[in-house]
């Protein structure tokens, strides 16, 4: 129990995000919110799980980390192992197959998040009846939207299956390349539903845009704040979810660093350890830990890139930036609009790739000079993902360091929760309204709290009020037990 | 012919959390893939509703943290959950989505296999979980041979729930 001068309110775990987490709201002696912390039960031990394995196993093994974005870990590990085998300059077929896999992953992940996690909050309202504010409530009141969400998710999963070999734990990406191309029959299968997916993606961007603009005054005061942003960009500054150099901008959009080689990330990014959290707090070295925290993910990518190289998404980005006054948006809930712009971008890139005959090429793998250390960065659906490995002369991994997007968004999520708590906490009672407003703010980041076990009988929502003496003075449990 | 789906879910990289996929793998090794549909995944997801809708009987298989060993079989009612906790859906919610969107009338069960170790990374089952898995595999094989996991048999159960101890 942490000693404080006031009271501590604990909310755990947060619902509708991956894995387990809890929220602690610290009150001062007068009962006002002093600060808030979003605790994450991180995947401690995962590096140990990887150490000792031969490097070629890693792109498959890392998928054990997460049930929601295994493809991001698969591809990021494969990119690192490309460098280990000296095969980082992939053949056109290999790079395009991987990109197709990645855009399929982004498409399904963003669709799932919007339709089945965020839309209940947006369409029913943050304070609406909790008994209807879930995906089945959406299914009942907006059946077409719920069905779209299912089919968009399924389409992305099909792309993953056809590029990675299977929907879960694919083996498509291997060090130096890919182990299969896309047959014409597979391509034609994906082309069948492409036009429908694009239409739905356009409509979804419109829905997210309209929601944001209709509620912009309220959203501007909801868990929002200016911040630094970081993401990968292509050499010409374009949004690039698969590869590129690191760019960081400040709250005004001014460049902090640009086109940083991923191999040099430790020259620009450091991680702070805090005693109350297992999770590290990354920051931009040149700004220090107090001012160098930053956001990642759709809001950051749309805000920091120079342009998007697909026409529909670029038009949407321009309007987004215009609304934000030409600088990075401070509105946390604008993550949803930005996420849908990326959804549209992903399907535009899928369209582009499916019409590229390089996908039917047969030159799949390259190798070169062997290295002992490699860093890879990819833009996962939730944000920038770092994989850093060392491999010994026996081909065994001796060191693995991962910085996942949720880690980068750790400080911003704390700030969002704190802002919401200040606004909605009245006394020490954890009302349903407070709970959900906190969760709405966290969900905007679409955090992934590592792939926790989920066995039957686990995962209640346990809310506790603890006083300064460590006594539980109030408790609220929202269970979701299977039975 | 009754179309049966056995869907094991869990993370095989988290010790006993992998009991569901392990059961599916064991059934596949016994050559059942041609007779019934075998599927496994980390979690249940929205698109699984469509797969469920293509079957008459669905058995969701997961690790269980607290049931009496070796396992429990539980008749499932489609249910609009008031809460769900992760990106994953519960079996009841998947069944409800299958009914809502795909007109499914599938009978659903949850087979919970008792596990013990969940708090570390590792692709192995604890010894007790292995024993429980073996019992569950034998139970499913016998049930399929007997046709006990079948729509008519279930419909005849006056309790609506079928609790089985091996």
mmCIF file of N, CA and C in Angstrom, chain A residues 182-264:
data_model
loop_
_atom_site.group_PDB
_atom_site.id
_atom_site.type_symbol
_atom_site.label_atom_id
_atom_site.label_comp_id
_atom_site.label_asym_id
_atom_site.label_seq_id
_atom_site.Cartn_x
_atom_site.Cartn_y
_atom_site.Cartn_z
ATOM 1 N N UNK A 182 1.553 -14.042 -53.075
ATOM 2 C CA UNK A 182 0.088 -14.057 -53.133
ATOM 3 C C UNK A 182 -0.314 -14.601 -54.499
ATOM 4 N N UNK A 183 -1.002 -15.718 -54.499
ATOM 5 C CA UNK A 183 -1.409 -16.299 -55.789
ATOM 6 C C UNK A 183 -2.490 -15.430 -56.421
ATOM 7 N N UNK A 184 -2.690 -15.627 -57.697
ATOM 8 C CA UNK A 184 -3.741 -14.864 -58.383
ATOM 9 C C UNK A 184 -5.114 -15.188 -57.803
ATOM 10 N N UNK A 185 -5.317 -16.447 -57.455
ATOM 11 C CA UNK A 185 -6.610 -16.828 -56.862
ATOM 12 C C UNK A 185 -6.817 -16.118 -55.526
ATOM 13 N N UNK A 186 -5.745 -16.040 -54.740
ATOM 14 C CA UNK A 186 -5.851 -15.340 -53.447
ATOM 15 C C UNK A 186 -6.095 -13.851 -53.667
ATOM 16 N N UNK A 187 -5.395 -13.295 -54.634
ATOM 17 C CA UNK A 187 -5.604 -11.873 -54.942
ATOM 18 C C UNK A 187 -7.048 -11.622 -55.359
ATOM 19 N N UNK A 188 -7.556 -12.478 -56.219
ATOM 20 C CA UNK A 188 -8.920 -12.275 -56.710
ATOM 21 C C UNK A 188 -9.946 -12.411 -55.588
ATOM 22 N N UNK A 189 -9.646 -13.292 -54.649
ATOM 23 C CA UNK A 189 -10.535 -13.446 -53.495
ATOM 24 C C UNK A 189 -10.617 -12.134 -52.716
ATOM 25 N N UNK A 190 -9.476 -11.496 -52.527
ATOM 26 C CA UNK A 190 -9.456 -10.241 -51.774
ATOM 27 C C UNK A 190 -10.058 -9.090 -52.571
ATOM 28 N N UNK A 191 -9.927 -9.147 -53.869
ATOM 29 C CA UNK A 191 -10.483 -8.067 -54.696
ATOM 30 C C UNK A 191 -12.009 -8.056 -54.672
ATOM 31 N N UNK A 192 -12.614 -9.210 -54.415
ATOM 32 C CA UNK A 192 -14.077 -9.299 -54.459
ATOM 33 C C UNK A 192 -14.755 -8.288 -53.546
ATOM 34 N N UNK A 193 -14.228 -8.118 -52.355
ATOM 35 C CA UNK A 193 -14.880 -7.260 -51.355
ATOM 36 C C UNK A 193 -14.207 -5.902 -51.200
ATOM 37 N N UNK A 194 -13.203 -5.638 -52.007
ATOM 38 C CA UNK A 194 -12.408 -4.425 -51.812
ATOM 39 C C UNK A 194 -13.238 -3.148 -51.947
ATOM 40 N N UNK A 195 -14.053 -3.069 -52.991
ATOM 41 C CA UNK A 195 -14.837 -1.841 -53.210
ATOM 42 C C UNK A 195 -15.763 -1.577 -52.032
ATOM 43 N N UNK A 196 -16.372 -2.642 -51.516
ATOM 44 C CA UNK A 196 -17.247 -2.483 -50.358
ATOM 45 C C UNK A 196 -16.467 -1.970 -49.151
ATOM 46 N N UNK A 197 -15.277 -2.513 -48.967
ATOM 47 C CA UNK A 197 -14.462 -2.090 -47.817
ATOM 48 C C UNK A 197 -14.086 -0.612 -47.940
ATOM 49 N N UNK A 198 -13.765 -0.183 -49.141
ATOM 50 C CA UNK A 198 -13.408 1.235 -49.324
ATOM 51 C C UNK A 198 -14.613 2.130 -49.039
ATOM 52 N N UNK A 199 -15.769 1.711 -49.530
ATOM 53 C CA UNK A 199 -16.972 2.511 -49.282
ATOM 54 C C UNK A 199 -17.245 2.630 -47.786
ATOM 55 N N UNK A 200 -17.152 1.519 -47.106
ATOM 56 C CA UNK A 200 -17.407 1.547 -45.662
ATOM 57 C C UNK A 200 -16.354 2.372 -44.938
ATOM 58 N N UNK A 201 -15.112 2.269 -45.380
ATOM 59 C CA UNK A 201 -14.049 3.040 -44.729
ATOM 60 C C UNK A 201 -14.298 4.541 -44.896
ATOM 61 N N UNK A 202 -14.714 4.937 -46.086
ATOM 62 C CA UNK A 202 -15.010 6.363 -46.316
ATOM 63 C C UNK A 202 -16.150 6.818 -45.409
ATOM 64 N N UNK A 203 -17.182 5.996 -45.324
ATOM 65 C CA UNK A 203 -18.326 6.363 -44.487
ATOM 66 C C UNK A 203 -17.926 6.438 -43.018
ATOM 67 N N UNK A 204 -17.002 5.589 -42.619
ATOM 68 C CA UNK A 204 -16.579 5.573 -41.219
ATOM 69 C C UNK A 204 -15.764 6.813 -40.877
ATOM 70 N N UNK A 205 -14.922 7.238 -41.804
ATOM 71 C CA UNK A 205 -14.187 8.489 -41.591
ATOM 72 C C UNK A 205 -15.183 9.632 -41.410
ATOM 73 N N UNK A 206 -16.205 9.630 -42.228
ATOM 74 C CA UNK A 206 -17.218 10.683 -42.141
ATOM 75 C C UNK A 206 -17.913 10.660 -40.782
ATOM 76 N N UNK A 207 -18.230 9.454 -40.322
ATOM 77 C CA UNK A 207 -18.896 9.297 -39.028
ATOM 78 C C UNK A 207 -18.019 9.839 -37.899
ATOM 79 N N UNK A 208 -16.746 9.473 -37.931
ATOM 80 C CA UNK A 208 -15.827 9.931 -36.876
ATOM 81 C C UNK A 208 -15.616 11.439 -36.967
ATOM 82 N N UNK A 209 -15.512 11.939 -38.181
ATOM 83 C CA UNK A 209 -15.343 13.385 -38.379
ATOM 84 C C UNK A 209 -16.550 14.140 -37.839
ATOM 85 N N UNK A 210 -17.734 13.684 -38.246
ATOM 86 C CA UNK A 210 -18.957 14.379 -37.843
ATOM 87 C C UNK A 210 -19.118 14.367 -36.326
ATOM 88 N N UNK A 211 -18.799 13.226 -35.729
ATOM 89 C CA UNK A 211 -18.908 13.145 -34.268
ATOM 90 C C UNK A 211 -17.959 14.151 -33.615
ATOM 91 N N UNK A 212 -16.728 14.171 -34.093
ATOM 92 C CA UNK A 212 -15.723 15.053 -33.478
ATOM 93 C C UNK A 212 -16.132 16.517 -33.620
ATOM 94 N N UNK A 213 -16.549 16.896 -34.812
ATOM 95 C CA UNK A 213 -16.891 18.298 -35.036
ATOM 96 C C UNK A 213 -18.159 18.693 -34.269
ATOM 97 N N UNK A 214 -19.101 17.771 -34.167
ATOM 98 C CA UNK A 214 -20.347 18.086 -33.460
ATOM 99 C C UNK A 214 -20.121 18.263 -31.966
ATOM 100 N N UNK A 215 -19.050 17.649 -31.447
ATOM 101 C CA UNK A 215 -18.809 17.694 -30.000
ATOM 102 C C UNK A 215 -17.473 18.359 -29.674
ATOM 103 N N UNK A 216 -16.968 19.164 -30.589
ATOM 104 C CA UNK A 216 -15.599 19.638 -30.455
ATOM 105 C C UNK A 216 -15.380 20.444 -29.177
ATOM 106 N N UNK A 217 -16.380 21.222 -28.762
ATOM 107 C CA UNK A 217 -16.202 22.021 -27.550
ATOM 108 C C UNK A 217 -16.081 21.123 -26.321
ATOM 109 N N UNK A 218 -16.949 20.127 -26.260
ATOM 110 C CA UNK A 218 -16.904 19.206 -25.121
ATOM 111 C C UNK A 218 -15.614 18.385 -25.140
ATOM 112 N N UNK A 219 -15.250 17.894 -26.324
ATOM 113 C CA UNK A 219 -14.069 17.039 -26.426
ATOM 114 C C UNK A 219 -12.787 17.811 -26.126
ATOM 115 N N UNK A 220 -12.778 19.087 -26.464
ATOM 116 C CA UNK A 220 -11.601 19.906 -26.197
ATOM 117 C C UNK A 220 -11.284 20.004 -24.715
ATOM 118 N N UNK A 221 -12.311 19.809 -23.880
ATOM 119 C CA UNK A 221 -12.088 19.855 -22.443
ATOM 120 C C UNK A 221 -12.055 18.492 -21.796
ATOM 121 N N UNK A 222 -12.088 17.453 -22.609
ATOM 122 C CA UNK A 222 -12.168 16.094 -22.064
ATOM 123 C C UNK A 222 -10.831 15.377 -22.201
ATOM 124 N N UNK A 223 -10.080 15.363 -21.142
ATOM 125 C CA UNK A 223 -8.815 14.625 -21.136
ATOM 126 C C UNK A 223 -7.836 15.102 -22.187
ATOM 127 N N UNK A 224 -7.933 16.367 -22.558
ATOM 128 C CA UNK A 224 -7.104 16.873 -23.659
ATOM 129 C C UNK A 224 -5.983 17.770 -23.153
ATOM 130 N N UNK A 225 -4.895 17.793 -23.899
ATOM 131 C CA UNK A 225 -3.741 18.614 -23.519
ATOM 132 C C UNK A 225 -2.765 18.624 -24.694
ATOM 133 N N UNK A 226 -1.981 19.685 -24.825
ATOM 134 C CA UNK A 226 -0.951 19.694 -25.868
ATOM 135 C C UNK A 226 0.181 18.745 -25.498
ATOM 136 N N UNK A 227 0.872 18.223 -26.498
ATOM 137 C CA UNK A 227 1.960 17.279 -26.206
ATOM 138 C C UNK A 227 2.913 17.191 -27.389
ATOM 139 N N UNK A 228 4.049 16.561 -27.146
ATOM 140 C CA UNK A 228 4.922 16.148 -28.237
ATOM 141 C C UNK A 228 4.315 14.909 -28.900
ATOM 142 N N UNK A 229 4.742 14.664 -30.125
ATOM 143 C CA UNK A 229 4.262 13.483 -30.855
ATOM 144 C C UNK A 229 5.446 12.834 -31.559
ATOM 145 N N UNK A 230 5.351 11.515 -31.727
ATOM 146 C CA UNK A 230 6.423 10.813 -32.433
ATOM 147 C C UNK A 230 5.842 9.739 -33.338
ATOM 148 N N UNK A 231 6.500 9.509 -34.470
ATOM 149 C CA UNK A 231 6.091 8.448 -35.390
ATOM 150 C C UNK A 231 7.198 8.230 -36.423
ATOM 151 N N UNK A 232 7.012 7.170 -37.190
ATOM 152 C CA UNK A 232 7.868 6.957 -38.359
ATOM 153 C C UNK A 232 7.351 7.792 -39.514
ATOM 154 N N UNK A 233 8.247 8.289 -40.344
ATOM 155 C CA UNK A 233 7.846 8.890 -41.620
ATOM 156 C C UNK A 233 8.786 8.388 -42.715
ATOM 157 N N UNK A 234 8.283 8.414 -43.924
ATOM 158 C CA UNK A 234 9.084 8.045 -45.086
ATOM 159 C C UNK A 234 10.130 9.137 -45.333
ATOM 160 N N UNK A 235 11.078 8.864 -46.204
ATOM 161 C CA UNK A 235 12.151 9.840 -46.467
ATOM 162 C C UNK A 235 11.604 11.187 -46.930
ATOM 163 N N UNK A 236 10.462 11.172 -47.623
ATOM 164 C CA UNK A 236 9.868 12.434 -48.082
ATOM 165 C C UNK A 236 8.859 13.001 -47.085
ATOM 166 N N UNK A 237 8.787 12.412 -45.914
ATOM 167 C CA UNK A 237 7.895 12.921 -44.871
ATOM 168 C C UNK A 237 6.506 12.310 -44.875
ATOM 169 N N UNK A 238 6.235 11.425 -45.819
ATOM 170 C CA UNK A 238 4.901 10.822 -45.896
ATOM 171 C C UNK A 238 4.654 9.868 -44.738
ATOM 172 N N UNK A 239 3.389 9.718 -44.389
ATOM 173 C CA UNK A 239 2.991 8.697 -43.433
ATOM 174 C C UNK A 239 3.458 7.341 -43.935
ATOM 175 N N UNK A 240 4.152 6.590 -43.099
ATOM 176 C CA UNK A 240 4.562 5.238 -43.485
ATOM 177 C C UNK A 240 4.433 4.340 -42.261
ATOM 178 N N UNK A 241 3.531 3.398 -42.332
ATOM 179 C CA UNK A 241 3.261 2.547 -41.175
ATOM 180 C C UNK A 241 4.252 1.397 -41.063
ATOM 181 N N UNK A 242 4.965 1.081 -42.138
ATOM 182 C CA UNK A 242 5.827 -0.099 -42.129
ATOM 183 C C UNK A 242 7.296 0.216 -41.881
ATOM 184 N N UNK A 243 7.765 1.339 -42.394
ATOM 185 C CA UNK A 243 9.198 1.597 -42.330
ATOM 186 C C UNK A 243 9.471 3.093 -42.425
ATOM 187 N N UNK A 244 10.696 3.479 -42.099
ATOM 188 C CA UNK A 244 11.064 4.882 -42.232
ATOM 189 C C UNK A 244 11.983 5.318 -41.115
ATOM 190 N N UNK A 245 12.082 6.642 -40.955
ATOM 191 C CA UNK A 245 12.881 7.211 -39.881
ATOM 192 C C UNK A 245 11.978 7.838 -38.840
ATOM 193 N N UNK A 246 12.516 8.013 -37.644
ATOM 194 C CA UNK A 246 11.716 8.575 -36.559
ATOM 195 C C UNK A 246 11.622 10.092 -36.676
ATOM 196 N N UNK A 247 10.418 10.584 -36.471
ATOM 197 C CA UNK A 247 10.206 12.026 -36.412
ATOM 198 C C UNK A 247 9.497 12.364 -35.102
ATOM 199 N N UNK A 248 9.937 13.442 -34.469
ATOM 200 C CA UNK A 248 9.228 13.940 -33.280
ATOM 201 C C UNK A 248 8.957 15.422 -33.481
ATOM 202 N N UNK A 249 7.747 15.824 -33.118
ATOM 203 C CA UNK A 249 7.384 17.243 -33.198
ATOM 204 C C UNK A 249 6.817 17.674 -31.853
ATOM 205 N N UNK A 250 6.868 18.978 -31.601
ATOM 206 C CA UNK A 250 6.311 19.479 -30.350
ATOM 207 C C UNK A 250 4.845 19.857 -30.539
ATOM 208 N N UNK A 251 4.263 20.439 -29.518
ATOM 209 C CA UNK A 251 2.830 20.739 -29.543
ATOM 210 C C UNK A 251 2.458 21.741 -30.631
ATOM 211 N N UNK A 252 3.439 22.522 -31.070
ATOM 212 C CA UNK A 252 3.180 23.487 -32.147
ATOM 213 C C UNK A 252 3.481 22.904 -33.523
ATOM 214 N N UNK A 253 3.959 21.691 -33.555
ATOM 215 C CA UNK A 253 4.309 21.062 -34.824
ATOM 216 C C UNK A 253 5.742 21.303 -35.246
ATOM 217 N N UNK A 254 6.537 21.909 -34.368
ATOM 218 C CA UNK A 254 7.940 22.182 -34.696
ATOM 219 C C UNK A 254 8.772 20.908 -34.532
ATOM 220 N N UNK A 255 9.723 20.726 -35.425
ATOM 221 C CA UNK A 255 10.522 19.507 -35.425
ATOM 222 C C UNK A 255 11.451 19.449 -34.216
ATOM 223 N N UNK A 256 11.427 18.313 -33.526
ATOM 224 C CA UNK A 256 12.386 18.052 -32.440
ATOM 225 C C UNK A 256 13.545 17.224 -32.997
ATOM 226 N N UNK A 257 13.215 16.166 -33.726
ATOM 227 C CA UNK A 257 14.205 15.445 -34.530
ATOM 228 C C UNK A 257 13.476 14.822 -35.707
ATOM 229 N N UNK A 258 14.239 14.465 -36.710
ATOM 230 C CA UNK A 258 13.601 13.977 -37.935
ATOM 231 C C UNK A 258 14.498 12.957 -38.632
ATOM 232 N N UNK A 259 13.852 11.993 -39.252
ATOM 233 C CA UNK A 259 14.543 10.970 -40.052
ATOM 234 C C UNK A 259 15.668 10.285 -39.266
ATOM 235 N N UNK A 260 15.385 10.001 -38.027
ATOM 236 C CA UNK A 260 16.362 9.310 -37.195
ATOM 237 C C UNK A 260 16.401 7.830 -37.586
ATOM 238 N N UNK A 261 17.605 7.351 -37.846
ATOM 239 C CA UNK A 261 17.806 5.937 -38.160
ATOM 240 C C UNK A 261 17.385 5.097 -36.944
ATOM 241 N N UNK A 262 16.505 4.118 -37.130
ATOM 242 C CA UNK A 262 16.081 3.296 -35.986
ATOM 243 C C UNK A 262 17.241 2.709 -35.190
ATOM 244 N N UNK A 263 18.372 2.424 -35.851
ATOM 245 C CA UNK A 263 19.515 1.840 -35.124
ATOM 246 C C UNK A 263 20.044 2.790 -34.058
ATOM 247 N N UNK A 264 19.711 4.074 -34.194
ATOM 248 C CA UNK A 264 20.219 5.083 -33.258
ATOM 249 C C UNK A 264 19.152 5.550 -32.262
#
